[in-house]
Short mmCIF file of C-alpha atoms in Angstrom, two decimals:
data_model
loop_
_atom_site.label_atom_id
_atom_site.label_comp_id
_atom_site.label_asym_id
_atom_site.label_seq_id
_atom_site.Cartn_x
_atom_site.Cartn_y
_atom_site.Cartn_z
CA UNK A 1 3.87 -29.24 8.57
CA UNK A 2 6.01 -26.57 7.11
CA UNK A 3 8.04 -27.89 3.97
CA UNK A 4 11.71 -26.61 4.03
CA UNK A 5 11.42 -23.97 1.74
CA UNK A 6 8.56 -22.07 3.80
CA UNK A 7 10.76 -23.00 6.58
CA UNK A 8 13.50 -20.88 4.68
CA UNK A 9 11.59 -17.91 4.11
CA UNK A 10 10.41 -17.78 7.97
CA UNK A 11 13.10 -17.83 9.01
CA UNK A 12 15.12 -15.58 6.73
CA UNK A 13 12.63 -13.46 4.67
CA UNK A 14 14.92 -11.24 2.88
CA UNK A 15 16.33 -14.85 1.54
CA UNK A 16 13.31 -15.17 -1.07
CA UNK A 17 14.08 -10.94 -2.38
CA UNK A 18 17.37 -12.03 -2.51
CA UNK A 19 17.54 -15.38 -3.95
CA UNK A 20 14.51 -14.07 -6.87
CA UNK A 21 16.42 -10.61 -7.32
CA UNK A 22 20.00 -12.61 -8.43
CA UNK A 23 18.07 -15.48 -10.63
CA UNK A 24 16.27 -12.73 -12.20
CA UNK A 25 19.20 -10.60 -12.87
CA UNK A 26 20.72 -13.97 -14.67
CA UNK A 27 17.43 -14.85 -16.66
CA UNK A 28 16.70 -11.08 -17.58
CA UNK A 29 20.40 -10.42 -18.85
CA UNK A 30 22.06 -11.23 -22.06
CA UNK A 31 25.78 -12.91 -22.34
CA UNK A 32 26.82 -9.48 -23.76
CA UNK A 33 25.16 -7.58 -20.54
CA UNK A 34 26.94 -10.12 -18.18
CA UNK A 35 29.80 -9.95 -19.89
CA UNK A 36 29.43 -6.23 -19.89
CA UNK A 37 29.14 -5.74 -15.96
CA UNK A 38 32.01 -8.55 -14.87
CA UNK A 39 34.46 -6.55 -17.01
CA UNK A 40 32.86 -3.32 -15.37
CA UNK A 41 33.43 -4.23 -11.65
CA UNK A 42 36.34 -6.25 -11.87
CA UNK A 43 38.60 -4.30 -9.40
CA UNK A 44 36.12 -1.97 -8.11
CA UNK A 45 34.99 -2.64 -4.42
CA UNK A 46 31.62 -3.66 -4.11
CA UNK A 47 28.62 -1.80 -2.91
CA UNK A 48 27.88 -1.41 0.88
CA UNK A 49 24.47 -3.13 0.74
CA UNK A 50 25.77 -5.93 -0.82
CA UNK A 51 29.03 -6.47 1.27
CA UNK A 52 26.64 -6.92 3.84
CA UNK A 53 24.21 -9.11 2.32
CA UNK A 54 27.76 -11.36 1.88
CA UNK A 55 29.08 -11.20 5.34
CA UNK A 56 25.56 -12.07 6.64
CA UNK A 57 26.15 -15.25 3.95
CA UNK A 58 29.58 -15.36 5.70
CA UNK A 59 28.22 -15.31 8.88
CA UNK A 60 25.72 -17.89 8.78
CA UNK A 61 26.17 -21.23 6.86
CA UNK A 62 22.65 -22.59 7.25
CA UNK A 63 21.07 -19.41 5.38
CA UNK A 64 24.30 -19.40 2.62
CA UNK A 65 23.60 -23.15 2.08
CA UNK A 66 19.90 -21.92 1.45
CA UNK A 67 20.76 -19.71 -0.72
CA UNK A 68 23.10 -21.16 -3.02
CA UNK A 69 20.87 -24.36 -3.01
CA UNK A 70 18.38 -21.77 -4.15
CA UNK A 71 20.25 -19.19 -6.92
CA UNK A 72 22.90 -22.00 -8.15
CA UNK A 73 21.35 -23.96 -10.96
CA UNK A 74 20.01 -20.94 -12.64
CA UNK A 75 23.07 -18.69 -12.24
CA UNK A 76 25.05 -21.65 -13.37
CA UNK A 77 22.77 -22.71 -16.71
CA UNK A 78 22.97 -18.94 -17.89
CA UNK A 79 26.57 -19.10 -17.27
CA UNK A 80 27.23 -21.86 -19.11
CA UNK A 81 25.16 -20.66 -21.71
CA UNK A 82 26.91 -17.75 -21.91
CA UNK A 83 30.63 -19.64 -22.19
CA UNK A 84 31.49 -18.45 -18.49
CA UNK A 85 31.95 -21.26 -17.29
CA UNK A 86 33.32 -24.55 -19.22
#
């Protein structure tokens, strides 16, 4: 019996790169180095690769449910931490 989270990387594999690349970008960064690269791309257009890797979020609701179930409580702690959010 598969559990749901070797169910998830079946059936999306990139989702794991993904999901680990953005919690480690989060956990490796400072509030200063965040702070840093929102101020940097506000207004710029994003890369190609990852306009796609959004669409395909877009696209499919199962795998973007996956994925924010996956990246959200990290991304949201450092956040916080980092007076991003309130």
């Amino acid at each position: 019996m598969l559990l749901a989270s070797e169910m998830a990387s079946a059936q999306y594999p990139v989702l794991d790169e993904v999901a680990g690349r953005v919690i480690q970008k989060y956990q490796g960064s400072s509030c200063e180095q965040l702070w840093e690269e929102k101020a940097q791309k506000q207004g710029r257009p994003k890369p190609p690769r990852e306009q796609q890797a959004l669409q395909l979020l877009r696209d499919d609701p199962q795998m973007r449910a996956m994925f924010i179930n996956r990246v959200a409580a990290p991304v949201a702690n450092k956040m916080f931490e980092c007076g991003m959010i309130p």
